[in-house]
Short mmCIF file of C-alpha atoms (C1' of nucleotides) in Angstrom, two decimals:
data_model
loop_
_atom_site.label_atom_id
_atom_site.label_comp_id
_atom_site.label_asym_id
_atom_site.label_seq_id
_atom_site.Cartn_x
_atom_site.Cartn_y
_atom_site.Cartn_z
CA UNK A 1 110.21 114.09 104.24
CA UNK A 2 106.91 115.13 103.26
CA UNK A 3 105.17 114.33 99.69
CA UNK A 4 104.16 118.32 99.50
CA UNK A 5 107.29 119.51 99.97
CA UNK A 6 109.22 117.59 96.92
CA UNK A 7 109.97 119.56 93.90
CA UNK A 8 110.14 115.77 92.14
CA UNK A 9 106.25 115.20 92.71
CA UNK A 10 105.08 118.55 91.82
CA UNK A 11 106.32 117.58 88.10
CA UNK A 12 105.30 114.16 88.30
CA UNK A 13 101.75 115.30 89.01
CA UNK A 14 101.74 118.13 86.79
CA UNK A 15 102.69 116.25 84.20
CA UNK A 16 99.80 114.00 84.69
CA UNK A 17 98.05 117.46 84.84
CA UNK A 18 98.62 118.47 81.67
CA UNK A 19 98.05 114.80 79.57
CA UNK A 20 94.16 115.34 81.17
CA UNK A 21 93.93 118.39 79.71
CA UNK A 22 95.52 117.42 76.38
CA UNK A 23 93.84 113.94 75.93
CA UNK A 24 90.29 115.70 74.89
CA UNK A 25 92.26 117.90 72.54
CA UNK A 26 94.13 115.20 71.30
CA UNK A 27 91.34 113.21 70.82
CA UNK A 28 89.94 114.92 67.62
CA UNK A 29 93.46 113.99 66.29
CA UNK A 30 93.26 110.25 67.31
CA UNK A 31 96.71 111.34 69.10
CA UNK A 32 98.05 110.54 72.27
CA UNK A 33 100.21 113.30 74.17
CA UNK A 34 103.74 111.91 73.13
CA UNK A 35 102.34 110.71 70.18
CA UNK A 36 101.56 114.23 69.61
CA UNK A 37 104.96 115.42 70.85
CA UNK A 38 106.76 113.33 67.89
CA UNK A 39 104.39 115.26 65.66
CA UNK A 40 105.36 118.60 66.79
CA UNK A 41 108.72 117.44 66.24
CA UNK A 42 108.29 116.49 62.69
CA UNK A 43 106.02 119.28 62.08
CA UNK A 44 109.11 121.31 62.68
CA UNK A 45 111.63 119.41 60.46
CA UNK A 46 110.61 116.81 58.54
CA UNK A 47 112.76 113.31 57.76
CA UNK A 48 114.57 112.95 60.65
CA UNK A 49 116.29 109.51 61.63
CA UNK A 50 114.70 107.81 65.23
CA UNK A 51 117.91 108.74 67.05
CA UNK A 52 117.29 112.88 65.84
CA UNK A 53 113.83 112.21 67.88
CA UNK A 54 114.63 110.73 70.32
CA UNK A 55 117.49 113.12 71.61
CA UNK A 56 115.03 115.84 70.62
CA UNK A 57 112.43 114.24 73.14
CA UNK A 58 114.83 112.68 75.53
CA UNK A 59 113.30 108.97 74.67
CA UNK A 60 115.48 106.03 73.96
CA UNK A 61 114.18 103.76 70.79
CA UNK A 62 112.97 101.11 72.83
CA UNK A 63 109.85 103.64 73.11
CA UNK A 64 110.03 105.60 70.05
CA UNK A 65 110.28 102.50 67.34
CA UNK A 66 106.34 100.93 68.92
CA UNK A 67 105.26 104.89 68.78
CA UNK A 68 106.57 105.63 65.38
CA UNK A 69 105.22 102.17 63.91
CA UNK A 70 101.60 103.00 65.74
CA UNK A 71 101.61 106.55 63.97
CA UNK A 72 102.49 104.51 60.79
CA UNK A 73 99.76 102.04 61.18
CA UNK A 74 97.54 105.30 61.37
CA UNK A 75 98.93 106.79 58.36
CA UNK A 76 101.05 109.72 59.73
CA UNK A 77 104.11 108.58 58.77
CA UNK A 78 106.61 106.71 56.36
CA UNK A 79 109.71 104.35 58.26
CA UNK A 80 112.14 104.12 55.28
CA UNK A 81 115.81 102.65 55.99
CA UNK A 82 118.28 105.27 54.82
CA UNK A 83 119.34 104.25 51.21
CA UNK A 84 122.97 105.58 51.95
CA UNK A 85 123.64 104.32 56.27
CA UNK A 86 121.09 101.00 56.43
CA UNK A 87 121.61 101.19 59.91
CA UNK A 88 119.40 104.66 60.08
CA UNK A 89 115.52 104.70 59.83
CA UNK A 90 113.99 107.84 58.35
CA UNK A 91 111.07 109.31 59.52
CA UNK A 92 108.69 110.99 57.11
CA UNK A 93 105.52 112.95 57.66
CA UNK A 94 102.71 111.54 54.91
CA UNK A 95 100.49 114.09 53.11
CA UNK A 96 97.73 112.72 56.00
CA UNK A 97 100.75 113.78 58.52
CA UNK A 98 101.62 117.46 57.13
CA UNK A 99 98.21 118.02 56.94
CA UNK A 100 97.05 117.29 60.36
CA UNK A 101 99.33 120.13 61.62
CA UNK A 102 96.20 122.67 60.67
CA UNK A 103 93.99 120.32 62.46
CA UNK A 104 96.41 121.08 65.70
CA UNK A 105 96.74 124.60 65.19
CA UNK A 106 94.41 125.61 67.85
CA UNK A 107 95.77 123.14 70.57
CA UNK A 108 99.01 124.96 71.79
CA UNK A 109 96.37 127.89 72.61
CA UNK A 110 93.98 125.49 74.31
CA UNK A 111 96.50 124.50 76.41
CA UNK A 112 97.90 128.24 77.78
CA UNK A 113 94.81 128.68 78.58
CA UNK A 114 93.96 125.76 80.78
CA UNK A 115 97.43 126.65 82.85
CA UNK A 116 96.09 129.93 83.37
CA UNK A 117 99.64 131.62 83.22
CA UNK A 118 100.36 134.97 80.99
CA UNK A 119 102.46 134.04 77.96
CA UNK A 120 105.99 135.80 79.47
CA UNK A 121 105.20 133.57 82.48
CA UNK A 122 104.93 130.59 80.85
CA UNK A 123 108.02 131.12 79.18
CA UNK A 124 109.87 131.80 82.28
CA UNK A 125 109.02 129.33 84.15
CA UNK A 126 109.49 126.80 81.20
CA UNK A 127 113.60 128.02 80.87
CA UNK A 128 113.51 127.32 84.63
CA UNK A 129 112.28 123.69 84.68
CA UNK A 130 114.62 123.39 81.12
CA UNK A 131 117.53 124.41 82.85
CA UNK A 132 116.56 121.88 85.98
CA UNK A 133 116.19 119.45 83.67
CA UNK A 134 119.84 119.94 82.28
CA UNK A 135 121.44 119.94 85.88
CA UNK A 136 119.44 116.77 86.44
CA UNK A 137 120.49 115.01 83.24
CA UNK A 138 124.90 116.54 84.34
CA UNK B 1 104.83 125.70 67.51
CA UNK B 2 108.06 124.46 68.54
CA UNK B 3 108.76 121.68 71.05
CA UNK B 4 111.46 124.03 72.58
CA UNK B 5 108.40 126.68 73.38
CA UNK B 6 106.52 124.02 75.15
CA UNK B 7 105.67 124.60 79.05
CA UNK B 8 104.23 120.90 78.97
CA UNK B 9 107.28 119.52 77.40
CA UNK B 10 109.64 120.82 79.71
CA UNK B 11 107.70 119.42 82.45
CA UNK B 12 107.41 115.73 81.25
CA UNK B 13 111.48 115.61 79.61
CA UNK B 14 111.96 116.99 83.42
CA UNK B 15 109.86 114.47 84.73
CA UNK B 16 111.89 111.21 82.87
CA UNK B 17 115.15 113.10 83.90
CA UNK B 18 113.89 112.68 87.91
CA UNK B 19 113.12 109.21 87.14
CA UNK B 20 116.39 109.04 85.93
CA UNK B 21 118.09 110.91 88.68
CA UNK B 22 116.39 108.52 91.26
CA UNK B 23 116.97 105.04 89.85
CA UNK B 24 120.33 104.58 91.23
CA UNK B 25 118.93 105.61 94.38
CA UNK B 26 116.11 103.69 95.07
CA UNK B 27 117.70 100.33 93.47
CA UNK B 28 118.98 100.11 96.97
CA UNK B 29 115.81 100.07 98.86
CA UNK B 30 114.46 97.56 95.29
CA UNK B 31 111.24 100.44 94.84
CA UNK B 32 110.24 102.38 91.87
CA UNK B 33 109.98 106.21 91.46
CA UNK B 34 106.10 105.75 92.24
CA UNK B 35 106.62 102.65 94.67
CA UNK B 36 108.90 105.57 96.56
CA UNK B 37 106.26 108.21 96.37
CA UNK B 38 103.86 105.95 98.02
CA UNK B 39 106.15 105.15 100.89
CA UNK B 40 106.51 108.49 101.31
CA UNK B 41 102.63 108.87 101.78
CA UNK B 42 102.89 106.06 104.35
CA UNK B 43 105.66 107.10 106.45
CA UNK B 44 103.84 110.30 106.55
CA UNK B 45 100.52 108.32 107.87
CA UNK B 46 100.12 105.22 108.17
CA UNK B 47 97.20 103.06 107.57
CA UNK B 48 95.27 104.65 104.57
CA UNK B 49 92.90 103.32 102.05
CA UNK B 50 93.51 103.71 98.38
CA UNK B 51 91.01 106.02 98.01
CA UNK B 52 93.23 108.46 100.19
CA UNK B 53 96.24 107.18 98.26
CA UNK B 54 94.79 108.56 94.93
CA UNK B 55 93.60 111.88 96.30
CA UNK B 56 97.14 112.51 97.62
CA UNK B 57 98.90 111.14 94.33
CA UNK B 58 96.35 112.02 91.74
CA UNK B 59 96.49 108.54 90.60
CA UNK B 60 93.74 105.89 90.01
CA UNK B 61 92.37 102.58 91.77
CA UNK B 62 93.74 101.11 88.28
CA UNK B 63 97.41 102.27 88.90
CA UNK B 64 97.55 101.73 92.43
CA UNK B 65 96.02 98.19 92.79
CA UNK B 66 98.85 96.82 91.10
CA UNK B 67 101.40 98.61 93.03
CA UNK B 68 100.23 98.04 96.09
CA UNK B 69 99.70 94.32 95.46
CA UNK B 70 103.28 94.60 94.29
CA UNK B 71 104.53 95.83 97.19
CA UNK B 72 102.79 93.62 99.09
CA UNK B 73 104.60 90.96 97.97
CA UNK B 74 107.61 92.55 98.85
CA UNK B 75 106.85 92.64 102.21
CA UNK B 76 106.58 96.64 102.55
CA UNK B 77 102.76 96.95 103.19
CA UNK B 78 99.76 95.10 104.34
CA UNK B 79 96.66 95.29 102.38
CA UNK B 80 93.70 94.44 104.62
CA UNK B 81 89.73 94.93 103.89
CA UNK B 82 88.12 97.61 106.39
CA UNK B 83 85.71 95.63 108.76
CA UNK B 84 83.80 98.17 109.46
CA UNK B 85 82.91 99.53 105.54
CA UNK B 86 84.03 96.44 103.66
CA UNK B 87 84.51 98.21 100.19
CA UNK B 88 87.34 99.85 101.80
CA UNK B 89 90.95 98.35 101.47
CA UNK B 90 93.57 99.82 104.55
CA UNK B 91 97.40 100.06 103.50
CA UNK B 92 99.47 99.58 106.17
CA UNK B 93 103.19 99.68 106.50
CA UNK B 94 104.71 96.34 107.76
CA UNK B 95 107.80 96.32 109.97
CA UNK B 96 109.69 96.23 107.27
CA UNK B 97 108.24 98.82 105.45
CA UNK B 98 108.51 100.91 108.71
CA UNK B 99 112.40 100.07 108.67
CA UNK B 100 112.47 100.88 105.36
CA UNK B 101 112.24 104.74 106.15
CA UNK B 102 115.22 104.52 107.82
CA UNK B 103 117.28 103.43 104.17
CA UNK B 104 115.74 105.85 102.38
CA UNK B 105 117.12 109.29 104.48
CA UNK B 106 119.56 109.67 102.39
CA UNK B 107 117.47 110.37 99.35
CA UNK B 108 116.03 113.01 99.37
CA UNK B 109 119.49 115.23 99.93
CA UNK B 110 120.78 113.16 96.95
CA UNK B 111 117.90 114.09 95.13
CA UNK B 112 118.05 118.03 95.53
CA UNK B 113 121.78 117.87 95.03
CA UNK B 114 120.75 116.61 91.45
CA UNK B 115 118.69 119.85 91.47
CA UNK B 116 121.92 121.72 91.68
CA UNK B 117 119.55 124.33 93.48
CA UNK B 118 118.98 126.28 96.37
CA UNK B 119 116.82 125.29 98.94
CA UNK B 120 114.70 128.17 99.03
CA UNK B 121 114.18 128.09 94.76
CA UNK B 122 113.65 124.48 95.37
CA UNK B 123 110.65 125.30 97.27
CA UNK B 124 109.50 128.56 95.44
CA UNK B 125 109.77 126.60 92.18
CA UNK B 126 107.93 123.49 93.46
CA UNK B 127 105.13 126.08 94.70
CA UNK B 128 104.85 127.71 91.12
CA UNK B 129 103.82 123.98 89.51
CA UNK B 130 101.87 122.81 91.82
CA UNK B 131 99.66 126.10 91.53
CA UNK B 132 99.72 125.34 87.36
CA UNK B 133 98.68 121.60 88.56
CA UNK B 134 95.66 122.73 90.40
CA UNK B 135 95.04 125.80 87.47
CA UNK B 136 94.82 122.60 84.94
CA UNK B 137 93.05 120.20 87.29
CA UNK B 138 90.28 123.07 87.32
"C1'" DT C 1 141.04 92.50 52.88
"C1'" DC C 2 139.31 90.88 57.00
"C1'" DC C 3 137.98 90.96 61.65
"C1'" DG C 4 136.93 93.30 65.92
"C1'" DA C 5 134.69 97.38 67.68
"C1'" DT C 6 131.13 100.70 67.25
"C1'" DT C 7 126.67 102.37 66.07
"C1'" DA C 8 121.42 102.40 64.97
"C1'" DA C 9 117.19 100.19 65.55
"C1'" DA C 10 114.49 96.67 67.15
"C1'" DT C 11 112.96 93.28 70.56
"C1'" DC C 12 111.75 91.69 75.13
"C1'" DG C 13 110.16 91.91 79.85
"C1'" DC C 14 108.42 94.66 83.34
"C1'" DA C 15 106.16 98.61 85.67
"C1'" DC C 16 103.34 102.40 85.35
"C1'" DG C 17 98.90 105.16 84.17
"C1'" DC C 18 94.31 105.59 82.65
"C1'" DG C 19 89.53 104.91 80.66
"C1'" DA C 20 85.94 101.72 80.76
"C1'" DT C 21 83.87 98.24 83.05
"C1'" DA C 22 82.86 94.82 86.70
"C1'" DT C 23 82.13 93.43 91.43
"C1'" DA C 24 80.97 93.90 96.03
"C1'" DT C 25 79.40 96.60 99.75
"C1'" DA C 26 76.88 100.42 101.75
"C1'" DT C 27 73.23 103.83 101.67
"C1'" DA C 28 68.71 105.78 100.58
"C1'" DA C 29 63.97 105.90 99.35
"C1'" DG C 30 59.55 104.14 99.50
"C1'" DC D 1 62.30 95.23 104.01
"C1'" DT D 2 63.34 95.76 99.31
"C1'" DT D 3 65.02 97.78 95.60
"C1'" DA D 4 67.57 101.44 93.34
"C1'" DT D 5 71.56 104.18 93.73
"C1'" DA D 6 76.06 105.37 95.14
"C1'" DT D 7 80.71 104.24 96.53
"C1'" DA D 8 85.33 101.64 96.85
"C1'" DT D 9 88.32 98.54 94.67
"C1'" DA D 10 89.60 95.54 91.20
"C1'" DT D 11 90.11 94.00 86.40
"C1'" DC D 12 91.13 94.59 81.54
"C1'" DG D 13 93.17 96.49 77.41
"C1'" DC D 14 96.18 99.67 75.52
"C1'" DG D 15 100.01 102.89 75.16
"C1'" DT D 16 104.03 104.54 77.04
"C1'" DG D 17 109.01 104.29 79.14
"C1'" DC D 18 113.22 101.99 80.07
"C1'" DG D 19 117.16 98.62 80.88
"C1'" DA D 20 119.17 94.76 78.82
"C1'" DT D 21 119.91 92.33 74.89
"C1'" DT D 22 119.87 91.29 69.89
"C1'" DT D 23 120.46 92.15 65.05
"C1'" DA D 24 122.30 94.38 61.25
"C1'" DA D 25 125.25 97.68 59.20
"C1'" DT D 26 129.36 100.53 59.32
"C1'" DC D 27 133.93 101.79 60.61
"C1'" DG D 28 138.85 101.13 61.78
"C1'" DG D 29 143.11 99.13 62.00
"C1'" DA D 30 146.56 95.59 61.03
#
DNA sequence: TCCGATTAAATCGCACGCGATATATATAAG
DNA sequence: CTTATATATATCGCGTGCGATTTAATCGGA
């Protein structure tokens, strides 16, 4: 029953960790880390409804729809209802948006660097913490 | 530059799904994730100031203030200004808070069940991010 | 067709979490 | 002793995150 010894806290912290290290990144992007996160997302397939995100980043819509309307508000992105379900909000990238993904390109490396890991070792221990997350979320 | 490749992203989508995993558990004992992780600190040793609080947590004056005040007024903790260096506020547990400890045994073996895990990858894994925590805090 | 059930977002209230700043106390330098 | 500096908390504003609820649209069955 000692703070050092749970698994929970080491994530909780590292996870603050890593939002220091991204936030002076980010901040040549006017981005925040999750804000950032939805990008990546769209960056990787565009027009996707809020409920595509937010199974894609585990968030419910209660958080996504203020996020998505900020990144509007900036210019990143077009909310459109879906002509053919009404129910459905689309998510667009804007020209602004699609182009901001070359502004990024150099933050992914940025990042490897700060954790100090080789690249194979990142990716192991990322499946490891993915599948802990899954048995979590069973 | 996919989400799915992200080291970061695994950690924070890990990070909600511990929240997660913990909310049923602490409802009984009416704390938070954090709330809990500050308990923790203060069953460990009692009668800290914030400043030790923060080194321990990684978390600021501006996040814990609030907390604490918070769980002052839930009778858990006692919030009393240092006489000897008055800038200094001491946390210390109340009875209740003390008692408190008691409830909360339970948790942690609920919480590494979650894990579906091994005790000894529990603690091999948990070693592994808190060295990438202090690699990114450098 | 019509009405109840389901689904997708949005809204609301609350609790973090932090950067920037303010306030109060303690320390240091002369 | 006095003033400048440093330190410890607290305050403020903003952006997440979520549970609970609401609103609007769609679906399903009689």
């Amino acid at each position: 029953m000692q703070l050092d010894n749970f698994l929970c806290f080491a994530i909780y912290s590292a996870n603050h960790a890593f939002t220091r290290v991204y936030k002076p990144l980010l901040d040549e992007l006017d981005l925040t880390y999750p804000q950032y996160l939805v990008m990546v997302v769209l960056w990787e397939k565009d027009d996707q409804t809020v409920g595509s995100l937010g199974e894609k980043l585990f968030l419910e819509s209660s958080t996504l729809t203020p996020m998505l309307k900020r990144l509007e508000a900036m210019g990143y992105v077009a909310r459109v209802r879906d002509k053919v379900d009404e129910r459905q909000v689309r998510v667009r990238l804007t020209e602004t948006g699609r182009a901001l993904k070359e502004k990024a390109r150099g933050v992914p490396l940025g990042i490897a660097d700060a954790t100090g890991m080789e690249p194979a070792e990142i990716v192991r221990l990322k499946q490891e913490i993915a599948a802990l997350r899954a048995s979590l979320l069973r």
